[in-house]
Each structure stands twice: as structure tokens, then as C-alpha cells.
Amino acid sequence: MALSEEDLKEQLQEASRTRPVEDTLSTDQRVLARVTDGIYRRPASALRELISNAYDADATRVTIRTERPEFNRVSIDDNGNGMSADTLIRLLKHIGGSTKRTAMGEEFNVTQKGNPNLSPNGRPLIGKIGIGLFSVAQLTQAFQIVTKVAGDHHQTVASIILRQYAEQAAGENDDEEYEAGKFRLWRERAEDEAAHGTSIILNAIRPQTRESLQSVQKWQSLLAQADEGSNAVAPPKFHVGRLDPENPELLQRFGDLDVVRLPWQIGDEGTRAMERLFGAVWQAYEQGVQNPSVEKIFDEYLAMIWMLSLAPPLKYIDGHPFDLIAAENLRPYKLEAGGEVERLQFNGIAPLRSLARLGDAVRERDDFEVQIDEISLSRPISFKRFAGSSATLQDSLLFVAAHRESFPGVDKRMSGGDLEFQAYILISPKVIPVEHRGVKIRVNEASGIPFDPSFMDFPVAETQRLPRITCEIFVVEGLDGALNIDRESFNYAHAHIRALTKWLHSALRRVIAEEKRLAAQVRREYRAAEKDRSVDEVRDIIDVIRHRRYGPEAEEPPEVKFMEDSDAASGDGAGYWYPSSIVESSGPGYREREARSRTLVTAITQLLDAYGLLDDTSPEDRTTLLKAIKDILEKLS
């Protein structure tokens, strides 16, 4: 039993180093109140937590309605187990005291009998702390819960008003119990006794949340830019409309943009709408956007949908990578535990999980669906659609792996127990969209963490290859204790994170080494095939000019390289560097066109260098000049 403050003061008088006073730490209620008040950073985070709660309640369907474009009210309905009156009371009276993963969970029907880590129907639980419901504080202070369990003649309703921590009155007594809000609770007759599930109705959405979903800041920035006569930032290609500031019930046109432009068409819904959302990003690439970005193509509402589609345990839009049986321009590999890299071969029959001996520990769920307005979410990551680029190797490489670590000799309280995960690392010519560059970690198939482009601080400067890698790690056991309270970041001091980081960095080194080996092979083959008459003649012309100007001892022409745009200006050493975008192409036959462009730019550069015409030219001017010459020659050819 914890001591009172007065008892502690009294016993401390007699305490010493050898006979100290012992007691348990206590947490002030204001700590939790402050945490729940502002821990979730964006509307998508709050909705993600409510979706997770529905998943843990064995829901097969979650429906979110936003009443766009005003966003005055949001509702979240699920067909999960629902909560009994006792369970709801427990929730409201013990914020942060979740019964999940505890022996008490079975009593309140939130966990499976005999296993507190599973839902009543056997799903690995996502939540554990008990503050997910109060993530709605990010969206509104007033909301309603309507919940019902199967077989109950009544449903339970709670009307809740949250109090923000910042609303504490000046001079309020810190010793008094903190009041996080108020609720009214009642029961009412249900129409369908067999029905079950929970509805959460968010009323009076906060102004700042509405403005965020309405993209107010983005539209204001574009207006200011237009007044200045600038077009540095392009307006979103797809959007739900811009509300008239003078009359919020009307939509206002912005420039030549449509009043409303959604990626899907009228009548599209469900998975069809999701396919069109996904396709809009690829369409941008096909229309000339070299590095499409979700944040630039979509307004805040559509970008939120994209972010949410990456979070819950959902199907992939083109199927799970472990279930691939064939794919064009994709080479599969298995990363073995001993460091070896095994090349696999698709046979059109056995899935990759069988070829790589991964088993069924990580498998796509087909019993959970999330719909926002008219769109049914799928993970917008494809292992069948690939974009071309100036990368030497145009095939994509898919590496899969399984890893388990038991931390022998380490106290479980320090290690967190065993760690087991499976993963894929995909290196392709180009990652679309750019937000998918990096590593994403899924615990129990859920993830609130965006792709980390640093790959957990990978210590090797691989600026050309890391931006072409997408990686997902599926944690089967462990790591849960390393998640921070918002589930959007990790405790990097945790033993599981340290072990996972070590594995990831080792795996990346093997992946990059294999890609380099294959790229070198392609370059050798390309150079061999390149030795046709026209190329030889171009090189002969360069050699003749250099010998004419510098005599028989003339040095070899300088090397010309093509790099990622962000790295081209920072190249060092001899030779010339250009951003790869000046030779990039797309569509059928793009490889041949890019090869000709590289040869052309290389030849022109070496010719101008022979006359010393590039000595005083900045990298930016040199790039502009060479691109212009190349474009002119290609137009006339």
C-alpha cells in the first residue's frame, strides 16, 4: 500500500542509505490529461486510433462519414462486439486504464478467454493503454458514444464533453482532483436485439481541424502566391473544393481549377474509388511529374485518406508481396539468416512465401474493411507496377526475410522477451510516391508510423539507392513495448528496436551490394552492345579534336555521370555531374531514348571540354546549357 506524503516525511527522518524508505511512484492525473490533450498530431491520427479500437472489438467493417467539404460533423460506425454498460462505465471512469492485455479484459469481454493479448475472436490486439478513444480531443471536445452488444434489448449512450488541460483556471488548486471532462450516460431501447457495434459521433469539430481538412492554409498560400505573380507551388491536382470565406456554404473556384475535382468519378465507390485514388498518383508520373508526392497532388482531405490507408490491417491494392506467384520486371530473393542472398524463381504456381519458406505467420487479413465516405481503403503499395528512371538496372528486386531473436541470458524485463518479424525490401528504379521511400514497421499488422526515409539512421551515405527502396517489417512477436504512447514513434533505447535496427542495416547492405553487382553487369552488357558504328564514330570525333588541341599525349575525355537531382550539384572529383532528370524519359521505348540522350550529353560535354568552354560555367548553367543543346538536336533529328 502506498504511503501518504505525511508518512513519507515522517519515516524519512529515520531513514539512511542502509535503511531507506521504500514506496511506489504515483502519477498525477494531470499527466494523462495533458498527454491525451495533444498527443495526436493530425486528424488522421485520431481516426486511426478509433479504427484500431474497432479492429480490437472484432469489427469486420468500419464506416467513416466526414460531411465534406464543411467537416462540421464526423461519425465512425463499426459492427464490432460493442460494449456492455459495465464496460463503457469502466472506460469512462478509468481513462488510461485499459483492460486489454490484462486478466480483467476477459471479465469485460474485450479479450479472449485465457489469452489477454487477443481479441474475443482471436485477433492480436493493437491497443493497450486505453487512451485511443480520447484521441478525439484532436477533433472535438463534444462527442457521443452509442454502443450495443448482441442479445441486449437496449443500447448504451454516453454524451461526453472533454476538458482541455489548457483550460485549467489560473490559480486552480493543484492539489485538487483534476477533472478531464463530464459525461451523461443513459440506456435506451434498441430496435434490433441481434445488432451489435459502436458508433462515435463527433459534433462541433474544432475550427482548426475543419480548416486543416479544408486545406485552408494551402489555399491561402496559393492565393498569396497568385497576388505576387508567382507559380512556385502548384495547386493540388485533386481536391474536394475550396469554401468561400464569405459564404462557407458555397464553393469558390480557384483560377482555372475545377470547383471540385476528385480522383474518382461520380458513381465510383468502394474499391473502384480506391483504385482511382491510387491511379491518380501514377497518372501524375505518366504526365511528366518525375517524383510524384501525395502531399502535392492531393489536398489535405485526400492526403489524409492516403495516410489512413497505410495504417490499419488492410489488404494491399494489388495483393500481399508474400503471395506473389509471378510479376514482370521483378526479381525475388531470400535474405538468409547467415548473410547469404538466395535468388528465387517465380513459377506461376507457388507463392513467394512458399518459395522463401516464410510460412503463414504474416498473412493478409480478409475480414476487415474501412470505408471513408464512398471509398474503401486498401494499402496503396503495388508489387506489380513499376516506373522507369535513369537507374542502370531497370528491373526491381524484392528481398524477403524472416528473423527471430531470443536475447539469451537477458532478463525479460530488460529485453522485452523474444522478437520475431518478417520483412520485404523492394529496390526499384523509382519509388512512387516519394512518401513511400523508407522503412515502415507494422506491429500486429498496424502502423501509425510513416515511412522513415533514413532507414532508422542507416549509417552509409547511399544517396542514389536509398531513395529507391521501400521496406516494410511485419512484427509477429515483441516490439510492442517499444512503441511510444502515441504509437507514432519508438523508444530507440529499447532492446527490440536496437536488434531490429541492427538487422535492417545489415539487410540493407546486402540488398545494396546485390543491386550494385547487377547494375555493374548491366553496364558491362550495355557498353558491349553500345559499340556500334555510330557511337564509335562519335568517340573518334572527340578523340581527333582532343589530339588536335593537345597533341599525342592528350588525356582521356573526362567522365560524365548522371545522378539524382538533389545530388548532382554536390559531386566531387574529376569529371562532370548532371541531374538524371535531363535525360529521363517515360513510356514505351524509354530505355533506348534515355541511352541515346546520355550518349548525346556525354559527347557534347566532352567536345565543349576539349575547347575549355565549360571551365568557368557553374553546374546549374552547365546543366541548362547541355539540356537545351540536347533538346534542340533531338528535335531536329
XYZ file of C-alpha atoms in Angstrom:
637
model
C 0.000 0.000 0.000
C 1.380 3.407 -0.987
C 2.402 5.740 1.810
C 0.885 9.172 2.216
C 3.077 12.220 1.826
C 2.919 12.819 5.572
C 4.016 9.228 6.304
C 6.917 9.598 3.901
C 8.051 12.816 5.579
C 7.899 11.173 8.970
C 9.748 7.983 8.023
C 12.405 9.933 6.126
C 13.612 11.363 9.439
C 14.792 7.889 10.493
C 15.983 6.718 7.052
C 19.582 6.109 5.985
C 21.465 4.684 2.999
C 21.282 1.209 4.501
C 17.670 1.566 5.668
C 15.924 3.771 3.065
C 12.197 4.422 2.823
C 10.594 2.380 0.042
C 7.361 3.214 -1.774
C 5.756 3.197 -5.238
C 5.736 6.094 -7.716
C 2.427 7.892 -8.273
C 1.273 9.598 -11.460
C -0.615 12.860 -11.282
C -3.901 12.768 -13.198
C -2.808 15.915 -14.997
C -0.056 13.940 -16.714
C -2.545 11.741 -18.511
C -4.841 14.689 -19.127
C -2.015 16.623 -20.760
C -0.948 13.628 -22.830
C -4.432 12.874 -24.157
C -4.970 16.556 -24.869
C -2.365 16.921 -27.594
C -0.544 13.691 -28.312
C -2.163 13.037 -31.694
C -0.820 15.486 -34.236
C -3.207 15.271 -37.180
C -6.855 14.338 -37.796
C -5.682 11.128 -39.449
C -4.030 10.086 -36.187
C -7.263 10.398 -34.232
C -9.271 8.487 -36.840
C -6.584 5.828 -36.954
C -6.970 5.216 -33.213
C -10.737 4.849 -33.498
C -10.278 2.386 -36.373
C -7.849 0.418 -34.197
C -10.416 0.283 -31.383
C -12.981 -1.119 -33.819
C -10.485 -3.716 -35.045
C -9.747 -4.796 -31.472
C -13.509 -5.156 -30.955
C -13.618 -7.730 -33.806
C -15.373 -5.393 -36.247
C -15.361 -6.527 -39.871
C -16.402 -3.124 -41.169
C -15.786 0.469 -40.136
C -17.643 3.295 -41.860
C -16.484 6.908 -41.506
C -18.561 9.824 -42.740
C -16.985 13.275 -42.811
C -19.682 15.510 -44.311
C -17.058 17.026 -46.603
C -16.264 19.739 -47.568
C -17.578 21.549 -44.462
C -16.419 18.854 -41.989
C -18.768 20.091 -39.260
C -19.543 16.563 -38.071
C -17.760 13.200 -38.331
C -19.181 9.791 -37.482
C -17.412 6.451 -37.062
C -19.590 3.315 -37.068
C -18.429 -0.269 -36.620
C -20.072 -3.681 -36.372
C -17.784 -4.951 -33.642
C -18.707 -6.621 -30.375
C -19.910 -3.375 -28.821
C -19.610 -2.554 -25.139
C -21.867 -3.543 -22.314
C -22.971 -0.812 -19.938
C -20.414 -2.048 -17.394
C -17.588 -1.958 -19.971
C -18.464 1.587 -21.059
C -18.606 2.763 -17.452
C -15.214 1.191 -16.824
C -13.827 3.012 -19.879
C -15.200 6.396 -18.844
C -14.030 6.089 -15.245
C -10.558 4.731 -15.992
C -9.018 6.708 -18.847
C -5.627 5.160 -19.483
C -6.565 2.054 -17.511
C -7.244 -0.282 -20.420
C -8.460 -3.794 -19.633
C -6.788 -5.063 -22.802
C -3.832 -7.373 -22.149
C -4.949 -7.812 -18.545
C -6.778 -10.545 -16.661
C -9.665 -8.097 -16.287
C -10.146 -7.995 -20.064
C -11.973 -11.310 -20.082
C -14.409 -10.054 -17.430
C -15.331 -7.059 -19.607
C -15.345 -9.118 -22.842
C -12.558 -7.158 -24.501
C -10.063 -10.055 -24.636
C -10.193 -13.734 -25.446
C -10.721 -16.215 -22.659
C -7.327 -17.434 -21.496
C -5.296 -15.023 -23.646
C -5.393 -11.285 -22.765
C -3.317 -10.392 -25.834
C -6.068 -11.441 -28.264
C -9.495 -10.013 -29.019
C -12.547 -12.161 -28.137
C -12.438 -13.607 -31.682
C -8.670 -14.143 -31.694
C -7.153 -11.050 -33.306
C -3.794 -9.822 -31.953
C -4.704 -6.604 -30.158
C -3.452 -3.261 -31.440
C -4.323 -1.038 -28.465
C -3.186 -1.457 -24.908
C -3.098 1.822 -22.964
C -6.733 2.902 -23.059
C -6.489 6.446 -24.420
C -7.364 5.750 -28.070
C -10.980 6.821 -27.643
C -9.832 10.146 -26.280
C -7.770 10.832 -29.371
C -10.958 12.581 -30.488
C -9.787 15.523 -28.394
C -7.753 16.368 -31.505
C -11.017 16.709 -33.428
C -13.653 17.938 -30.999
C -14.474 18.441 -27.341
C -18.024 17.112 -27.667
C -18.906 13.646 -28.880
C -21.333 10.809 -28.334
C -20.864 7.062 -27.991
C -23.706 4.714 -28.881
C -22.838 1.066 -28.234
C -24.640 -2.244 -28.054
C -23.796 -5.919 -27.556
C -25.654 -8.716 -29.321
C -28.659 -10.013 -27.415
C -29.178 -6.859 -25.382
C -32.609 -5.232 -25.706
C -31.009 -1.850 -25.022
C -28.123 0.233 -26.267
C -25.976 2.399 -24.016
C -25.393 6.047 -24.873
C -22.765 8.407 -23.464
C -22.630 12.115 -24.237
C -19.162 13.438 -23.425
C -17.608 16.871 -23.169
C -13.828 16.839 -22.795
C -11.911 19.472 -20.940
C -8.605 20.542 -22.357
C -5.707 20.705 -19.967
C -5.044 24.282 -21.106
C -8.486 25.273 -19.809
C -7.426 24.921 -16.180
C -8.318 28.160 -14.492
C -5.496 30.381 -13.295
C -4.880 29.813 -9.644
C -6.766 26.498 -9.566
C -5.606 24.349 -6.671
C -3.094 21.815 -7.980
C -3.898 19.501 -5.068
C -7.497 19.086 -6.138
C -8.507 16.154 -8.316
C -8.244 17.089 -11.972
C -11.476 16.989 -13.963
C -10.873 15.725 -17.524
C -14.434 16.378 -18.608
C -18.060 15.414 -17.989
C -20.377 12.810 -19.381
C -24.043 11.928 -19.351
C -24.991 8.273 -19.573
C -28.287 6.542 -20.349
C -29.859 3.403 -21.804
C -32.494 3.289 -24.498
C -34.488 0.597 -26.224
C -32.818 -0.928 -29.293
C -34.703 -1.697 -32.478
C -32.721 -4.845 -33.277
C -31.845 -7.170 -30.403
C -29.270 -9.063 -32.505
C -27.418 -5.918 -33.609
C -24.002 -5.115 -32.168
C -21.317 -2.467 -32.601
C -20.347 1.051 -31.658
C -20.983 4.463 -33.189
C -18.980 7.535 -32.290
C -20.452 10.848 -33.372
C -18.119 13.826 -33.292
C -20.069 17.056 -33.101
C -18.814 20.620 -33.344
C -15.487 19.763 -34.986
C -12.784 22.153 -33.849
C -12.214 25.132 -36.184
C -8.531 24.299 -36.602
C -9.427 20.703 -37.518
C -12.005 21.834 -40.065
C -9.515 24.279 -41.552
C -6.924 21.516 -41.783
C -9.280 19.158 -43.626
C -10.484 22.031 -45.829
C -6.855 22.802 -46.796
C -7.410 26.434 -45.779
C -3.731 27.125 -45.240
C -2.806 25.613 -48.600
C -5.433 27.673 -50.463
C -4.390 30.859 -48.643
C -0.760 30.294 -49.584
C -1.747 29.792 -53.216
C -3.810 32.987 -53.186
C -0.902 34.948 -51.758
C 1.368 33.440 -54.365
C -1.042 34.420 -57.150
C -1.137 38.010 -55.869
C 2.646 38.101 -56.079
C 2.584 36.737 -59.621
C 4.428 33.595 -58.597
C 3.739 29.979 -59.511
C 6.458 28.305 -57.473
C 3.969 25.989 -55.776
C 1.345 24.221 -57.869
C -2.229 23.886 -56.580
C -3.428 20.371 -55.708
C -4.461 18.442 -58.781
C -7.289 16.744 -56.886
C -9.346 18.363 -54.156
C -12.786 18.431 -52.507
C -13.280 22.122 -53.165
C -12.422 25.458 -51.623
C -15.075 27.016 -49.397
C -15.921 30.661 -49.929
C -14.620 32.527 -46.838
C -17.528 34.972 -47.111
C -20.161 32.269 -47.506
C -18.990 28.890 -46.083
C -21.964 27.138 -47.672
C -20.601 27.799 -51.173
C -17.557 26.511 -53.034
C -15.312 29.051 -54.706
C -13.312 28.459 -57.875
C -9.550 28.872 -57.723
C -8.096 30.088 -61.016
C -8.676 27.562 -63.794
C -9.203 24.666 -61.397
C -12.472 22.767 -61.301
C -14.670 23.726 -58.363
C -14.319 20.116 -57.166
C -12.030 17.501 -58.667
C -11.879 14.042 -57.137
C -9.667 11.210 -58.424
C -12.748 9.030 -58.857
C -15.848 9.658 -60.930
C -19.489 10.043 -59.960
C -20.818 6.565 -59.292
C -17.444 5.109 -58.341
C -17.385 3.741 -54.833
C -15.685 1.141 -52.696
C -12.563 -0.462 -54.123
C -13.101 1.227 -57.513
C -12.726 4.657 -55.916
C -9.575 3.466 -54.104
C -8.090 2.205 -57.363
C -8.671 5.610 -58.939
C -7.086 7.383 -55.948
C -4.050 5.135 -56.309
C -4.048 5.583 -60.074
C -4.051 9.369 -59.749
C -0.507 9.271 -58.383
C 0.689 7.061 -61.234
C -1.140 9.278 -63.699
C 0.873 12.243 -62.432
C 4.076 10.339 -63.153
C 2.918 9.361 -66.630
C 2.111 13.015 -67.327
C 5.642 14.126 -66.550
C 5.893 14.554 -62.768
C 9.190 12.783 -62.117
C 8.758 12.364 -58.352
C 5.026 12.428 -57.503
C 4.153 13.421 -53.943
C 0.838 12.706 -52.216
C 1.121 15.987 -50.315
C 1.382 17.935 -53.586
C -1.065 16.028 -55.765
C -3.893 15.941 -53.213
C -5.499 18.382 -50.820
C -5.419 17.650 -47.074
C -8.560 15.515 -47.088
C -7.392 13.201 -49.878
C -3.874 13.054 -48.432
C -5.436 12.038 -45.099
C -7.248 9.166 -46.810
C -3.937 8.015 -48.296
C -2.245 8.168 -44.885
C -5.086 6.258 -43.233
C -4.975 3.546 -45.882
C -1.425 2.717 -44.778
C -2.278 2.294 -41.090
C -4.840 -0.473 -40.328
C -4.643 -4.228 -41.061
C -5.963 -3.993 -44.624
C -5.397 -5.734 -47.950
C -2.836 -4.421 -50.441
C -4.303 -2.866 -53.551
C -2.592 -5.451 -55.809
C -2.095 -8.245 -53.282
C 0.383 -9.030 -50.498
C 4.032 -9.277 -51.608
C 4.403 -12.707 -49.973
C 1.522 -14.019 -52.115
C 3.073 -13.112 -55.475
C 3.308 -16.027 -57.893
C 4.660 -14.017 -60.822
C 5.486 -10.404 -61.696
C 7.086 -8.761 -64.703
C 10.386 -6.940 -64.228
C 10.651 -8.223 -60.640
C 13.414 -10.479 -59.346
C 12.703 -12.215 -55.989
C 15.340 -13.039 -53.369
C 15.540 -14.530 -49.884
C 17.825 -12.965 -47.289
C 19.113 -15.888 -45.250
C 19.977 -15.605 -41.564
C 23.646 -16.383 -42.190
C 24.106 -13.443 -44.545
C 23.633 -15.278 -47.833
C 21.365 -13.934 -50.583
C 19.368 -16.639 -52.369
C 17.925 -15.921 -55.813
C 14.401 -17.302 -56.185
C 12.413 -18.046 -59.327
C 8.684 -17.446 -59.740
C 6.954 -20.481 -61.217
C 3.424 -19.107 -61.618
C 2.080 -21.595 -59.065
C 3.729 -21.368 -55.652
C 3.526 -18.017 -53.813
C 6.668 -16.227 -52.728
C 6.026 -17.187 -49.086
C 6.417 -20.850 -50.116
C 9.455 -20.255 -52.314
C 11.143 -18.382 -49.457
C 9.903 -20.760 -46.736
C 8.258 -17.950 -44.781
C 5.179 -19.865 -43.641
C 1.898 -18.191 -42.707
C 2.969 -16.057 -39.723
C 2.373 -12.919 -41.826
C -0.748 -13.081 -43.934
C -3.180 -10.580 -45.417
C -6.443 -10.248 -43.481
C -9.642 -10.513 -45.464
C -12.071 -9.859 -42.603
C -11.629 -6.139 -42.039
C -12.790 -3.226 -44.190
C -12.612 0.523 -43.658
C -14.718 2.891 -45.737
C -14.393 6.687 -45.647
C -17.301 8.383 -47.364
C -17.533 6.435 -50.654
C -14.013 4.964 -50.738
C -12.984 1.550 -49.354
C -9.372 1.648 -48.217
C -6.582 -0.630 -49.427
C -2.865 -0.302 -48.800
C -1.667 1.777 -51.786
C 1.530 -0.196 -52.397
C 1.926 -2.269 -55.547
C 4.419 -5.000 -56.369
C 3.239 -5.280 -59.959
C 3.521 -1.666 -61.195
C 6.947 -0.133 -61.585
C 8.192 3.156 -63.018
C 11.261 3.590 -65.161
C 14.079 6.021 -64.394
C 17.672 6.698 -65.305
C 18.833 3.958 -62.936
C 21.170 1.491 -64.629
C 19.156 -1.528 -63.505
C 15.563 -1.247 -64.687
C 14.298 -4.439 -63.034
C 13.013 -4.238 -59.464
C 14.472 -6.512 -56.786
C 12.261 -7.877 -53.999
C 14.079 -9.310 -50.978
C 12.119 -11.162 -48.286
C 13.330 -12.375 -44.913
C 12.326 -13.848 -41.567
C 14.179 -13.211 -38.321
C 13.860 -14.271 -34.709
C 15.943 -13.155 -31.732
C 15.620 -14.561 -28.228
C 18.106 -12.464 -26.162
C 19.542 -15.393 -24.172
C 20.784 -14.562 -20.701
C 18.978 -11.198 -20.621
C 16.212 -10.579 -18.086
C 12.862 -10.464 -19.914
C 12.038 -7.212 -18.112
C 15.057 -5.664 -19.835
C 14.805 -7.341 -23.249
C 11.022 -7.356 -23.614
C 11.092 -11.075 -24.412
C 11.544 -12.671 -27.827
C 11.431 -10.661 -31.052
C 10.170 -12.169 -34.305
C 9.413 -10.460 -37.596
C 9.279 -10.909 -41.354
C 10.100 -8.232 -43.889
C 10.454 -7.268 -47.511
C 12.872 -4.784 -49.047
C 11.962 -3.578 -52.542
C 14.525 -1.653 -54.556
C 13.152 -0.345 -57.828
C 14.129 2.260 -60.442
C 11.819 4.803 -58.793
C 9.559 4.859 -55.716
C 6.093 6.291 -56.331
C 5.000 8.315 -54.423
C 8.030 9.821 -52.680
C 6.321 9.335 -49.297
C 6.906 5.580 -49.682
C 10.678 5.934 -49.617
C 11.936 4.369 -46.404
C 11.010 1.711 -43.867
C 7.641 1.191 -42.175
C 7.221 -1.063 -39.161
C 3.944 -2.861 -38.534
C 3.097 -4.315 -35.112
C 0.179 -6.743 -35.278
C -0.331 -5.605 -38.883
C -0.988 -1.996 -37.817
C 1.257 1.038 -38.127
C 0.859 4.656 -37.097
C 4.376 5.481 -38.219
C 5.076 6.896 -41.701
C 7.856 5.544 -43.880
C 11.196 6.532 -42.362
C 13.456 7.663 -45.262
C 16.521 7.492 -43.014
C 16.009 3.742 -42.567
C 16.470 4.136 -38.830
C 19.604 6.237 -39.347
C 21.357 3.933 -41.797
C 24.999 4.979 -41.404
C 26.073 4.632 -45.060
C 25.601 7.538 -47.471
C 23.760 5.713 -50.265
C 22.081 8.770 -51.757
C 21.451 7.102 -55.118
C 19.926 3.858 -53.839
C 18.159 4.547 -50.544
C 15.579 6.820 -52.265
C 14.698 3.842 -54.462
C 13.887 1.494 -51.576
C 10.589 0.687 -49.894
C 10.691 -1.631 -46.888
C 8.043 -2.975 -44.525
C 8.740 -5.008 -41.400
C 5.911 -7.153 -40.027
C 6.408 -7.833 -36.329
C 4.971 -11.192 -35.279
C 6.121 -11.131 -31.662
C 7.600 -8.385 -29.492
C 8.375 -4.692 -30.148
C 5.028 -3.652 -28.705
C 6.728 -2.370 -25.584
C 8.982 -0.143 -27.699
C 6.052 1.828 -29.119
C 5.619 5.248 -27.590
C 2.223 6.179 -26.210
C 1.068 7.855 -29.443
C 2.050 4.757 -31.493
C 3.674 7.146 -33.976
C 7.246 6.744 -32.761
C 9.537 4.307 -30.953
C 11.682 4.256 -27.863
C 15.019 3.797 -29.590
C 16.702 2.665 -26.368
C 14.508 -0.453 -26.247
C 16.343 -3.758 -26.836
C 13.908 -4.788 -29.583
C 14.440 -1.589 -31.544
C 18.193 -1.914 -31.241
C 18.046 -5.509 -32.509
C 15.675 -4.649 -35.349
C 17.828 -1.677 -36.399
C 20.933 -3.850 -36.456
C 19.162 -6.420 -38.642
C 17.773 -3.764 -41.002
C 21.133 -2.099 -41.567
C 22.795 -5.452 -42.235
C 19.995 -6.408 -44.657
C 20.258 -3.084 -46.500
C 23.977 -3.584 -47.033
C 23.305 -6.971 -48.645
C 20.485 -5.591 -50.775
C 22.563 -2.661 -51.993
C 25.550 -4.906 -52.713
C 23.398 -7.193 -54.869
C 21.855 -4.241 -56.715
C 25.317 -2.819 -57.397
C 26.518 -6.182 -58.681
C 23.603 -6.481 -61.082
C 23.890 -2.841 -62.170
C 27.581 -3.331 -62.945
C 26.680 -6.359 -65.030
C 24.074 -4.334 -66.928
C 26.603 -1.563 -67.556
C 29.095 -4.061 -68.936
C 26.480 -5.530 -71.225
C 25.339 -2.071 -72.246
C 28.848 -0.934 -73.088
C 29.394 -4.049 -75.147
C 26.159 -3.509 -77.072
C 26.879 0.208 -77.368
C 29.926 -0.343 -79.540
C 28.126 0.112 -82.768
C 29.415 2.186 -85.654
C 27.692 5.477 -84.819
C 28.904 5.525 -81.217
C 32.430 4.655 -82.270
C 32.383 7.465 -84.800
C 31.255 9.966 -82.158
C 34.095 8.884 -79.888
C 36.526 9.121 -82.790
C 35.445 12.715 -83.409
C 36.090 13.581 -79.728
C 39.494 11.854 -79.814
C 40.525 13.668 -83.015
C 39.631 17.057 -81.527
C 41.493 16.368 -78.283
C 44.603 15.155 -80.114
C 44.484 18.142 -82.440
C 44.375 20.549 -79.493
C 46.636 18.785 -77.002
C 48.850 16.568 -79.161
C 49.545 12.822 -78.939
C 49.721 12.982 -75.115
C 46.134 14.205 -74.751
C 44.339 12.734 -71.745
C 41.218 10.620 -71.999
C 37.963 12.612 -72.202
C 36.511 13.447 -68.746
C 33.927 11.102 -67.225
C 30.301 12.225 -67.387
C 27.860 10.972 -64.735
C 24.111 11.286 -64.195
C 22.910 11.457 -60.580
C 19.750 12.068 -58.595
C 18.726 15.723 -58.947
C 19.434 16.514 -55.297
C 22.984 15.089 -55.543
C 24.141 16.328 -58.944
C 25.484 19.638 -57.680
C 27.458 18.029 -54.855
C 29.553 15.595 -56.898
C 33.284 15.812 -56.329
C 36.345 14.534 -58.120
C 37.151 14.654 -61.814
C 34.512 14.741 -64.498
C 31.072 16.268 -64.842
C 27.823 15.579 -62.993
C 24.307 16.180 -64.275
C 20.907 15.597 -62.697
C 19.427 12.423 -64.129
C 16.208 14.283 -64.946
C 17.787 15.905 -68.038
C 17.916 12.520 -69.766
C 14.877 10.833 -68.224
C 12.030 9.677 -70.408
C 8.864 7.616 -69.971
C 6.515 5.465 -71.959
C 7.320 2.669 -74.420
C 10.954 2.593 -75.500
C 12.104 4.969 -72.754
C 15.254 2.952 -72.060
C 16.562 3.381 -75.597
C 15.710 7.100 -75.623
C 17.483 7.637 -72.304
C 20.552 5.742 -73.513
C 20.752 7.936 -76.642
C 20.300 11.073 -74.507
C 23.115 10.023 -72.181
C 25.397 9.385 -75.128
C 24.479 12.733 -76.672
C 25.026 14.767 -73.476
C 28.298 12.935 -72.827
C 29.612 13.656 -76.302
C 28.636 17.346 -76.245
C 30.197 17.769 -72.792
C 33.467 16.160 -73.838
C 33.552 18.258 -77.000
C 32.992 21.553 -75.152
C 35.522 20.478 -72.535
C 38.112 19.908 -75.229
C 37.840 23.609 -76.116
C 37.767 24.698 -72.461
C 34.303 26.191 -72.831
C 32.987 24.722 -69.583
C 35.785 25.832 -67.278
C 34.013 28.930 -65.927
C 30.475 27.582 -66.124
C 28.548 26.854 -62.930
C 26.929 23.396 -62.539
C 23.483 24.991 -62.870
C 24.322 26.864 -66.077
C 26.102 23.810 -67.459
C 23.030 21.666 -66.868
C 20.742 24.234 -68.512
C 23.078 24.621 -71.498
C 23.536 20.886 -72.109
C 19.837 20.164 -71.781
C 18.999 22.916 -74.282
C 21.552 21.632 -76.826
C 20.326 18.060 -76.357
C 16.681 19.082 -76.780
C 17.452 21.045 -79.955
C 19.394 18.198 -81.517
C 16.717 15.671 -80.616
C 14.010 17.898 -82.091
C 15.925 18.182 -85.351
C 16.864 14.506 -85.564
